[in-house]
mmCIF file with all atom_site columns, C-alpha atoms in Angstrom:
data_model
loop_
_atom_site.group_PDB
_atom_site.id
_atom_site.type_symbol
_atom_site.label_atom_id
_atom_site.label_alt_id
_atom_site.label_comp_id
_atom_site.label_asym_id
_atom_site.label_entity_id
_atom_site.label_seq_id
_atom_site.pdbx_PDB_ins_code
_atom_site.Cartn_x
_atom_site.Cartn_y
_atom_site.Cartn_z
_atom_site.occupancy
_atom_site.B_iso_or_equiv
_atom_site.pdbx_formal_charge
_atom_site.auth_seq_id
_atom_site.auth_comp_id
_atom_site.auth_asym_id
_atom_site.auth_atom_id
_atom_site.pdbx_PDB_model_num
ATOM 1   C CA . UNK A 1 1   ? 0.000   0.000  0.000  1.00 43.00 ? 1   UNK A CA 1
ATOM 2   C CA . UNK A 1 2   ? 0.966   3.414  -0.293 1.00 55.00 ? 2   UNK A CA 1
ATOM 3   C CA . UNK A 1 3   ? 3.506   4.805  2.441  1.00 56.00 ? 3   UNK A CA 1
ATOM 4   C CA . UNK A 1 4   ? 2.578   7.333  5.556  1.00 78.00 ? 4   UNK A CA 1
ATOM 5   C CA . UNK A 1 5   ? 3.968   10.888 5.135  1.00 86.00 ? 5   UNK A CA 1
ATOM 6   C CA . UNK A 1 6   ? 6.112   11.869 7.972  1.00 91.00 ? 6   UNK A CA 1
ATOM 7   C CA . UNK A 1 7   ? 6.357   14.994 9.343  1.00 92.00 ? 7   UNK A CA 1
ATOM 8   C CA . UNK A 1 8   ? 9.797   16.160 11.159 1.00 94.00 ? 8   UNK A CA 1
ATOM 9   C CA . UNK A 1 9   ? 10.867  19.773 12.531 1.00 93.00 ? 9   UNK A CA 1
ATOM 10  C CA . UNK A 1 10  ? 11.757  21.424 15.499 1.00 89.00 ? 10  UNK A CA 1
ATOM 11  C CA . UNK A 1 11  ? 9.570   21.768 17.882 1.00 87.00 ? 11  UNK A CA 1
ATOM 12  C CA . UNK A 1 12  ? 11.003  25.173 18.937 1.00 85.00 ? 12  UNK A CA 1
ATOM 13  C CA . UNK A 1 13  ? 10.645  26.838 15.997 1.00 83.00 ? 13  UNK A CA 1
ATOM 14  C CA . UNK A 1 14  ? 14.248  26.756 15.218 1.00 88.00 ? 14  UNK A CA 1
ATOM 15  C CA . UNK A 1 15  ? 15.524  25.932 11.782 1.00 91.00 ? 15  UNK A CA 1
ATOM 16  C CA . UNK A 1 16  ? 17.230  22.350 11.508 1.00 92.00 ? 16  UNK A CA 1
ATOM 17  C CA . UNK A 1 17  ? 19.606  22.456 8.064  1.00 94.00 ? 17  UNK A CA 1
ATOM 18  C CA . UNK A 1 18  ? 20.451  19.403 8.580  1.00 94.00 ? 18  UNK A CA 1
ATOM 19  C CA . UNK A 1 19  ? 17.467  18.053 9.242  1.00 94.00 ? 19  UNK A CA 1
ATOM 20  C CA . UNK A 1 20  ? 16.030  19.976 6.339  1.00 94.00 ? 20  UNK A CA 1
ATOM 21  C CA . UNK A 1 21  ? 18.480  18.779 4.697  1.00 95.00 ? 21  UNK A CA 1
ATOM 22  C CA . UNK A 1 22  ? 18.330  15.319 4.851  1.00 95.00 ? 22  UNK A CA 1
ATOM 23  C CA . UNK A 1 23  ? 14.534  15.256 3.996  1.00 93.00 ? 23  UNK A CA 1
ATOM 24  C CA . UNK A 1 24  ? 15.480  16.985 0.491  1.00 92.00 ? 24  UNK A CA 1
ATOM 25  C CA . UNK A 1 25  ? 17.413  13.820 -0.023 1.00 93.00 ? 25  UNK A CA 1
ATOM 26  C CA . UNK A 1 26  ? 15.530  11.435 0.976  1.00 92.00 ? 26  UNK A CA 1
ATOM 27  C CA . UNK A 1 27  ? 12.853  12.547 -1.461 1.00 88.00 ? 27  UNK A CA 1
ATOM 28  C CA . UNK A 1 28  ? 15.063  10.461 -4.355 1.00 88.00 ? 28  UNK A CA 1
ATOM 29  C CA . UNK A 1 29  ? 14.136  6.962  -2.824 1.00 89.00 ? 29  UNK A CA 1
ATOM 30  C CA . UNK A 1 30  ? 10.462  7.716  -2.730 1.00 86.00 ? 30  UNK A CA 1
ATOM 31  C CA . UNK A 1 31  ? 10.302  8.471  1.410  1.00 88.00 ? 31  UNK A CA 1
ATOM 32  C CA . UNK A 1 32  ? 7.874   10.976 2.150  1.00 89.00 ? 32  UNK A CA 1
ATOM 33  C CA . UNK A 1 33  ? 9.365   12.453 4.968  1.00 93.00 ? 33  UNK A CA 1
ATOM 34  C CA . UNK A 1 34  ? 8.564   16.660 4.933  1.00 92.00 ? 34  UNK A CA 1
ATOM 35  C CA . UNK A 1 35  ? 10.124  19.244 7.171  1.00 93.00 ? 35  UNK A CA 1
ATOM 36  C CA . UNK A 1 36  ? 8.162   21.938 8.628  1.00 91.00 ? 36  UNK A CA 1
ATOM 37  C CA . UNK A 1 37  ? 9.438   24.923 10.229 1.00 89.00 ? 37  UNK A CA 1
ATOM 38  C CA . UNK A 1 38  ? 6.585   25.167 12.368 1.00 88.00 ? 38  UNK A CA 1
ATOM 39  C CA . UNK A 1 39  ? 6.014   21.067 13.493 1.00 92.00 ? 39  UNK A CA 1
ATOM 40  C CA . UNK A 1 40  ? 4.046   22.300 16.790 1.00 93.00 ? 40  UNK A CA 1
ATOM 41  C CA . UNK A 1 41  ? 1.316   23.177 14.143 1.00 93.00 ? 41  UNK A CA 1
ATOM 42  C CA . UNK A 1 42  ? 1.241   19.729 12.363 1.00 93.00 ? 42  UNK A CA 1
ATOM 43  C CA . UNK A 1 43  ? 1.430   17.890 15.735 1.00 95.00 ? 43  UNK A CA 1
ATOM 44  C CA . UNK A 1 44  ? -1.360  19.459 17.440 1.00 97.00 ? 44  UNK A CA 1
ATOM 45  C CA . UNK A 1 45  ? -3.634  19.450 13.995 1.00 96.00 ? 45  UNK A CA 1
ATOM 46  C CA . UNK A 1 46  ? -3.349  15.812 14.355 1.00 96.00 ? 46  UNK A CA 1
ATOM 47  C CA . UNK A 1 47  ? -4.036  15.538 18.248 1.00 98.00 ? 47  UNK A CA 1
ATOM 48  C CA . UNK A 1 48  ? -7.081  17.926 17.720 1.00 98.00 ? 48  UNK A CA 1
ATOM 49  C CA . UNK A 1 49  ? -8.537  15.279 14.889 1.00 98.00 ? 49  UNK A CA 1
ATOM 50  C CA . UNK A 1 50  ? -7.238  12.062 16.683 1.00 97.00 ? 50  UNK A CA 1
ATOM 51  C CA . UNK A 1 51  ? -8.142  12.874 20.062 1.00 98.00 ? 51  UNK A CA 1
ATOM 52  C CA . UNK A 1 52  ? -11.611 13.266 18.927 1.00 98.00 ? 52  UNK A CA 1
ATOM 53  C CA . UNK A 1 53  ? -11.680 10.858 16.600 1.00 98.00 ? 53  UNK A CA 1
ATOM 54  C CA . UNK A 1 54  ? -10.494 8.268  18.984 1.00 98.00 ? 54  UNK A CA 1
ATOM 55  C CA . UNK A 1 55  ? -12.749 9.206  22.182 1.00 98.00 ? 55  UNK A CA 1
ATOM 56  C CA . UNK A 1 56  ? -16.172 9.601  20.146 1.00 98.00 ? 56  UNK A CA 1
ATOM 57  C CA . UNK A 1 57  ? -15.739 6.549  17.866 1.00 98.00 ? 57  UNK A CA 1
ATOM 58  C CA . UNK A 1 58  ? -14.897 4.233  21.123 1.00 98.00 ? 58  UNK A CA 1
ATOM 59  C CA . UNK A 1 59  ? -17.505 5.682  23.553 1.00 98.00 ? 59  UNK A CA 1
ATOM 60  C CA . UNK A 1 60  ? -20.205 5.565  20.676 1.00 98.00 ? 60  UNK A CA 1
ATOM 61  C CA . UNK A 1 61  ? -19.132 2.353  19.446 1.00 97.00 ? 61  UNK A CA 1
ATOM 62  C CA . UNK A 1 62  ? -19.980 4.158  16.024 1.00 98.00 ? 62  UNK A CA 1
ATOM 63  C CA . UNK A 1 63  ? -17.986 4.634  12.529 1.00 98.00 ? 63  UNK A CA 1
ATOM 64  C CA . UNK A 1 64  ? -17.317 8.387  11.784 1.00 98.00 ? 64  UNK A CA 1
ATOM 65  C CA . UNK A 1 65  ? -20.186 8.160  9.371  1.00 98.00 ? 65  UNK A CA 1
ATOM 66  C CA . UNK A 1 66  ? -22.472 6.939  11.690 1.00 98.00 ? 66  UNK A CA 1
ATOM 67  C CA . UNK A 1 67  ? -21.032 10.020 13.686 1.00 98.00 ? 67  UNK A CA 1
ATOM 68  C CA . UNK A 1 68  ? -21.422 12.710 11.445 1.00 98.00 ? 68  UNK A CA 1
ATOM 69  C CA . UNK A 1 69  ? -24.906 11.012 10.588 1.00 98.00 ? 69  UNK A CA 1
ATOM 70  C CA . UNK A 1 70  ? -26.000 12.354 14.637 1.00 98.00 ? 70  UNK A CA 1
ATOM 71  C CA . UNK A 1 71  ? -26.676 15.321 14.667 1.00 98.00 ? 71  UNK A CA 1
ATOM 72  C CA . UNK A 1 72  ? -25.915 15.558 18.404 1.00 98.00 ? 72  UNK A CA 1
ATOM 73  C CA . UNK A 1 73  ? -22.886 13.255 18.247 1.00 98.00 ? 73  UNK A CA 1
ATOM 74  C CA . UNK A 1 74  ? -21.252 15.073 14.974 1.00 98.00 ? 74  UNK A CA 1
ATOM 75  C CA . UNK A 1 75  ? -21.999 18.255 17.386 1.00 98.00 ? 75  UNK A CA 1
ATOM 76  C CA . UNK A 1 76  ? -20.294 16.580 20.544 1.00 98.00 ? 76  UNK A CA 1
ATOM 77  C CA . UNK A 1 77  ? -17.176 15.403 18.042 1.00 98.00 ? 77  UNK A CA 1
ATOM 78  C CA . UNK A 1 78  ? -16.746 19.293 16.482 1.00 98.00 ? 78  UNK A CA 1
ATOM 79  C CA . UNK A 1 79  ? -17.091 20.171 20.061 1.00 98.00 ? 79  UNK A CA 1
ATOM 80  C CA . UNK A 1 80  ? -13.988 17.985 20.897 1.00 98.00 ? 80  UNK A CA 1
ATOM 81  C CA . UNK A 1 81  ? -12.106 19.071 18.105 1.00 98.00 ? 81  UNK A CA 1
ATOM 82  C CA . UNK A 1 82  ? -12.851 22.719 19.540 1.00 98.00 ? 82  UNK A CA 1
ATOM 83  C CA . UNK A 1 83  ? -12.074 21.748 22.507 1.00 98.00 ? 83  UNK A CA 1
ATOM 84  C CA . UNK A 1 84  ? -8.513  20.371 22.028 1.00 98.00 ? 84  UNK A CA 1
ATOM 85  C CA . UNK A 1 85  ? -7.708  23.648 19.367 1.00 98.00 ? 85  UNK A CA 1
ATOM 86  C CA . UNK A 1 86  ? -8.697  26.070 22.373 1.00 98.00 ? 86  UNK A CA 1
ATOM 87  C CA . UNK A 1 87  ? -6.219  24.183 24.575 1.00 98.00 ? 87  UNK A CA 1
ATOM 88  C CA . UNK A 1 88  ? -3.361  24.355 22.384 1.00 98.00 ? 88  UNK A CA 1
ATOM 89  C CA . UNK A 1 89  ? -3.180  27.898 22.754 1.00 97.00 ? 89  UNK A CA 1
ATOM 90  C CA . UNK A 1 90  ? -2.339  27.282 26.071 1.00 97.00 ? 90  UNK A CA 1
ATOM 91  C CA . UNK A 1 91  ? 0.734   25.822 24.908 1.00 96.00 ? 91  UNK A CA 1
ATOM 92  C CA . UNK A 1 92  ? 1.667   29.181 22.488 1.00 94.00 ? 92  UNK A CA 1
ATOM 93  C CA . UNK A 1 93  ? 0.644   27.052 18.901 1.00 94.00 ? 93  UNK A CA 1
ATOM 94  C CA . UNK A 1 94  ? -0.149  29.437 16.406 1.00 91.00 ? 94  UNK A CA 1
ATOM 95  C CA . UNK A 1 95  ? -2.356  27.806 13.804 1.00 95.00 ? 95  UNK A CA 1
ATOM 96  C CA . UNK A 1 96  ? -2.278  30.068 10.551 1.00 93.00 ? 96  UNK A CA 1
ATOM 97  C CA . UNK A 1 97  ? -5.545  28.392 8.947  1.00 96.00 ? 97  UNK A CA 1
ATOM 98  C CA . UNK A 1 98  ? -8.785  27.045 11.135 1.00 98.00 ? 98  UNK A CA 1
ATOM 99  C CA . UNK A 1 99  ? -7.653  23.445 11.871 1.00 98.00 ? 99  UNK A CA 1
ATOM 100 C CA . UNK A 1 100 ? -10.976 22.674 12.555 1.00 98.00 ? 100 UNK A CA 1
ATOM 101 C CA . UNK A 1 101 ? -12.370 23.148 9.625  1.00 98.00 ? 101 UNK A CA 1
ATOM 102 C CA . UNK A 1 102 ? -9.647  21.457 7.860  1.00 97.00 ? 102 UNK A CA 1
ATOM 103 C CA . UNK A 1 103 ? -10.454 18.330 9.416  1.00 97.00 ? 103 UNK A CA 1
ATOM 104 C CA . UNK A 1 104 ? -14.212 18.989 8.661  1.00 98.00 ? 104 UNK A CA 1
ATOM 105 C CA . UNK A 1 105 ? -13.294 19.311 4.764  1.00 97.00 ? 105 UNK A CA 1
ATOM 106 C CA . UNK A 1 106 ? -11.185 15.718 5.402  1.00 96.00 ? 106 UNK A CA 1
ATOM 107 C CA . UNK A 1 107 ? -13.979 13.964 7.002  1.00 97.00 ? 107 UNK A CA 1
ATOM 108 C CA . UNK A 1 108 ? -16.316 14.523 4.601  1.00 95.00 ? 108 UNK A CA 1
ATOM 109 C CA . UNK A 1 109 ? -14.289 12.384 2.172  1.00 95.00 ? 109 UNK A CA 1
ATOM 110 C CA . UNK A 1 110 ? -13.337 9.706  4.882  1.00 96.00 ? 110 UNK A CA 1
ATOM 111 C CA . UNK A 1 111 ? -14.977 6.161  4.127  1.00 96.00 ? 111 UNK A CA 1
ATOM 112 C CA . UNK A 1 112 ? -18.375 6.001  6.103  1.00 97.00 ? 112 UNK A CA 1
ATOM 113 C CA . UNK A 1 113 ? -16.728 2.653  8.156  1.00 97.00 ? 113 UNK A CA 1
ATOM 114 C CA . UNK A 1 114 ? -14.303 4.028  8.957  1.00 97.00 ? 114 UNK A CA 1
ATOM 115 C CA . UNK A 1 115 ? -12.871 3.677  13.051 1.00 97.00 ? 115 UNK A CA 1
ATOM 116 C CA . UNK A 1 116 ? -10.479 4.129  14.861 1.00 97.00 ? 116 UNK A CA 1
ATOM 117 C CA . UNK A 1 117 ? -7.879  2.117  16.259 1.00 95.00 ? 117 UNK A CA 1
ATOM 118 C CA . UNK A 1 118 ? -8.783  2.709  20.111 1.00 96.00 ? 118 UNK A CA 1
ATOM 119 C CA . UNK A 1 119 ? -12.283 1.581  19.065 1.00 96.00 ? 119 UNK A CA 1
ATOM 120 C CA . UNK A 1 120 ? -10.313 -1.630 17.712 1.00 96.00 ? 120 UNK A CA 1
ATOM 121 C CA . UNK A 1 121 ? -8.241  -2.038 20.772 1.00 95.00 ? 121 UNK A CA 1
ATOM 122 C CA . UNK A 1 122 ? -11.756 -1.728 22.844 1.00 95.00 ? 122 UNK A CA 1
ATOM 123 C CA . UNK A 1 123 ? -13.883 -4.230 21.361 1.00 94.00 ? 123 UNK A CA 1
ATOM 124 C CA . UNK A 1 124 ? -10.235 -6.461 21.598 1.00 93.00 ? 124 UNK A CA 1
ATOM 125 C CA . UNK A 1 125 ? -9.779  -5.401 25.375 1.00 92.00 ? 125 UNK A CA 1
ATOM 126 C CA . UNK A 1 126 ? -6.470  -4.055 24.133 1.00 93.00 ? 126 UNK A CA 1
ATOM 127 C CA . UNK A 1 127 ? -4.775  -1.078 26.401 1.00 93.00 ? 127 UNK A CA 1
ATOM 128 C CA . UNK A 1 128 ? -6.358  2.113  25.285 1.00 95.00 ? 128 UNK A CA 1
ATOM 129 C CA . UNK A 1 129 ? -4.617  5.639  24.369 1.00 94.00 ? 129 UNK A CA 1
ATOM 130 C CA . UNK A 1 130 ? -7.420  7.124  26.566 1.00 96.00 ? 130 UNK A CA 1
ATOM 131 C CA . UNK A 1 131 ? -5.189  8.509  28.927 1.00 95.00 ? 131 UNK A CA 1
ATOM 132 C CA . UNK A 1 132 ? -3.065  10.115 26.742 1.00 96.00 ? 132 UNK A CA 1
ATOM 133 C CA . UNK A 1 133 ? -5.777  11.256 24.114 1.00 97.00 ? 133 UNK A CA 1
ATOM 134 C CA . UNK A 1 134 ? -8.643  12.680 26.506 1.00 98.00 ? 134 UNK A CA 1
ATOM 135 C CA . UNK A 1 135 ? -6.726  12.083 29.288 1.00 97.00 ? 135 UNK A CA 1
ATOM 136 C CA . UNK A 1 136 ? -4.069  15.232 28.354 1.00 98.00 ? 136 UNK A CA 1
ATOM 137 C CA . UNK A 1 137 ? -6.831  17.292 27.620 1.00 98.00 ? 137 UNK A CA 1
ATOM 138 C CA . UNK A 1 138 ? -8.472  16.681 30.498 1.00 98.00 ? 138 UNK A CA 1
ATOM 139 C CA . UNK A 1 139 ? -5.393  17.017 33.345 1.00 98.00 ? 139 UNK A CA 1
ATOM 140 C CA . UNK A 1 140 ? -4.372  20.185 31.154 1.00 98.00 ? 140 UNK A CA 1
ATOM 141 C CA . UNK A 1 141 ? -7.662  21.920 30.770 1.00 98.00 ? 141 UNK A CA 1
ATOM 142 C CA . UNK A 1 142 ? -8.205  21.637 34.420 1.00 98.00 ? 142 UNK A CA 1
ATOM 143 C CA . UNK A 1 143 ? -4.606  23.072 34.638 1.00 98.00 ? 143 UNK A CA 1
ATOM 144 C CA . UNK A 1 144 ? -5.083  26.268 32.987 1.00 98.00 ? 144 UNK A CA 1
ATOM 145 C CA . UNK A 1 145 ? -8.721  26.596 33.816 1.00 97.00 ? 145 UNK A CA 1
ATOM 146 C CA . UNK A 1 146 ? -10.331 25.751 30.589 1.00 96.00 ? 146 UNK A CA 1
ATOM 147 C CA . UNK A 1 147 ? -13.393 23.879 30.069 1.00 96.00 ? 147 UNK A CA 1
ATOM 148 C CA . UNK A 1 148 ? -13.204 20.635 28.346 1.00 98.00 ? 148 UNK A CA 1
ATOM 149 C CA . UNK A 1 149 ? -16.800 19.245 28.509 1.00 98.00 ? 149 UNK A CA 1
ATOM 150 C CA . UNK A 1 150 ? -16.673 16.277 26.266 1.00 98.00 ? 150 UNK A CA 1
ATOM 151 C CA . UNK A 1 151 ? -13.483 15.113 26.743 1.00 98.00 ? 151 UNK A CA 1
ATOM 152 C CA . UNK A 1 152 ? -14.064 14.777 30.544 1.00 98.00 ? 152 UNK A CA 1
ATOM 153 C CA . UNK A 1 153 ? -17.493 13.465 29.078 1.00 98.00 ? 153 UNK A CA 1
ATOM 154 C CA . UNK A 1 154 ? -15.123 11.007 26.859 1.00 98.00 ? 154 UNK A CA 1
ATOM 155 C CA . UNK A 1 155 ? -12.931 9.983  29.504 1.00 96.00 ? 155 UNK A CA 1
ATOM 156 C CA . UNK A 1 156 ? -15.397 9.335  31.960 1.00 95.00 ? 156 UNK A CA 1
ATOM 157 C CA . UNK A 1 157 ? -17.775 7.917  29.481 1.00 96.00 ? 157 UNK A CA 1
ATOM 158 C CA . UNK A 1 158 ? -15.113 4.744  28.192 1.00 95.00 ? 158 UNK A CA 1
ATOM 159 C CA . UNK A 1 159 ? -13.732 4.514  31.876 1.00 72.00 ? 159 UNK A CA 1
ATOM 160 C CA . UNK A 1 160 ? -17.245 2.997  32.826 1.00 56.00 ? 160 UNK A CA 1
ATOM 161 C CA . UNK A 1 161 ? -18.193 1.075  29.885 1.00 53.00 ? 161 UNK A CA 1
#
């Protein structure tokens, strides 16, 4: 099958030449492996899908069609996805597009079956990501006083089933 892009940078910020470098080169033997200048971006754009993603889809037991089919649980998934952006502020990531609405875009062309692998490791009684998914956004939020409603609902929610 076709091969994952990786993403590499600094997460200060800081220009890596090397690093930079060596991605330029690697491009020859087909390796997908992209350097960003700002990696704190790409990192958290994935957390704010995945950590969503992951929670809803496992305490649902639903696909993300199924999801976005809800009205109320496509609401409480957005809401999670808001939820983790407003957070990251908290740890100085500037976002120069809406990342939320760039995973909206993404969903809407995501197979209608389509689940996560927490969900997977659930119905397998597999260890979960749960504390490091809504579990981060949960300890943190309380941290710097910001409300995280459906994560807490999230971890909570999976923690009981």
């Amino acid at each position: 099958g076709k091969l994952a892009t990786f993403f590499v940078g600094n997460y200060d910020g800081n220009k890596n030449i090397l690093l930079e470098n060596f991605c330029e080169k690697v491009q020859k033997y087909n390796l997908s492996i992209i350097y960003k200048d700002n990696i704190k971006e790409k990192i958290w754009e994935k957390f704010i899908f995945l950590s969503a993603y992951s929670g809803i889809t496992t305490l649902t037991k639903k696909t993300i069609g199924e999801i976005f089919d809800t009205s109320r649980l496509k609401e409480d998934f957005i809401k999670a996805m808001i939820e983790t952006f407003e957070l990251s502020k908290f740890f100085l990531v500037k976002f120069s597009y809406d990342p939320v609405e760039f995973w909206l875009e993404k969903i809407r062309k995501m197979p209608y079956d389509m689940t996560s692998s927490m969900f997977v490791d659930y119905k397998n009684n597999r260890r979960l990501e749960l504390k490091w998914l809504s579990g981060f956004i949960v300890k943190y939020s309380n941290k710097f006083g910001h409300q995280c409603p459906i994560h807490k609902k999230i971890l909570n929610g999976i923690k009981t089933i």
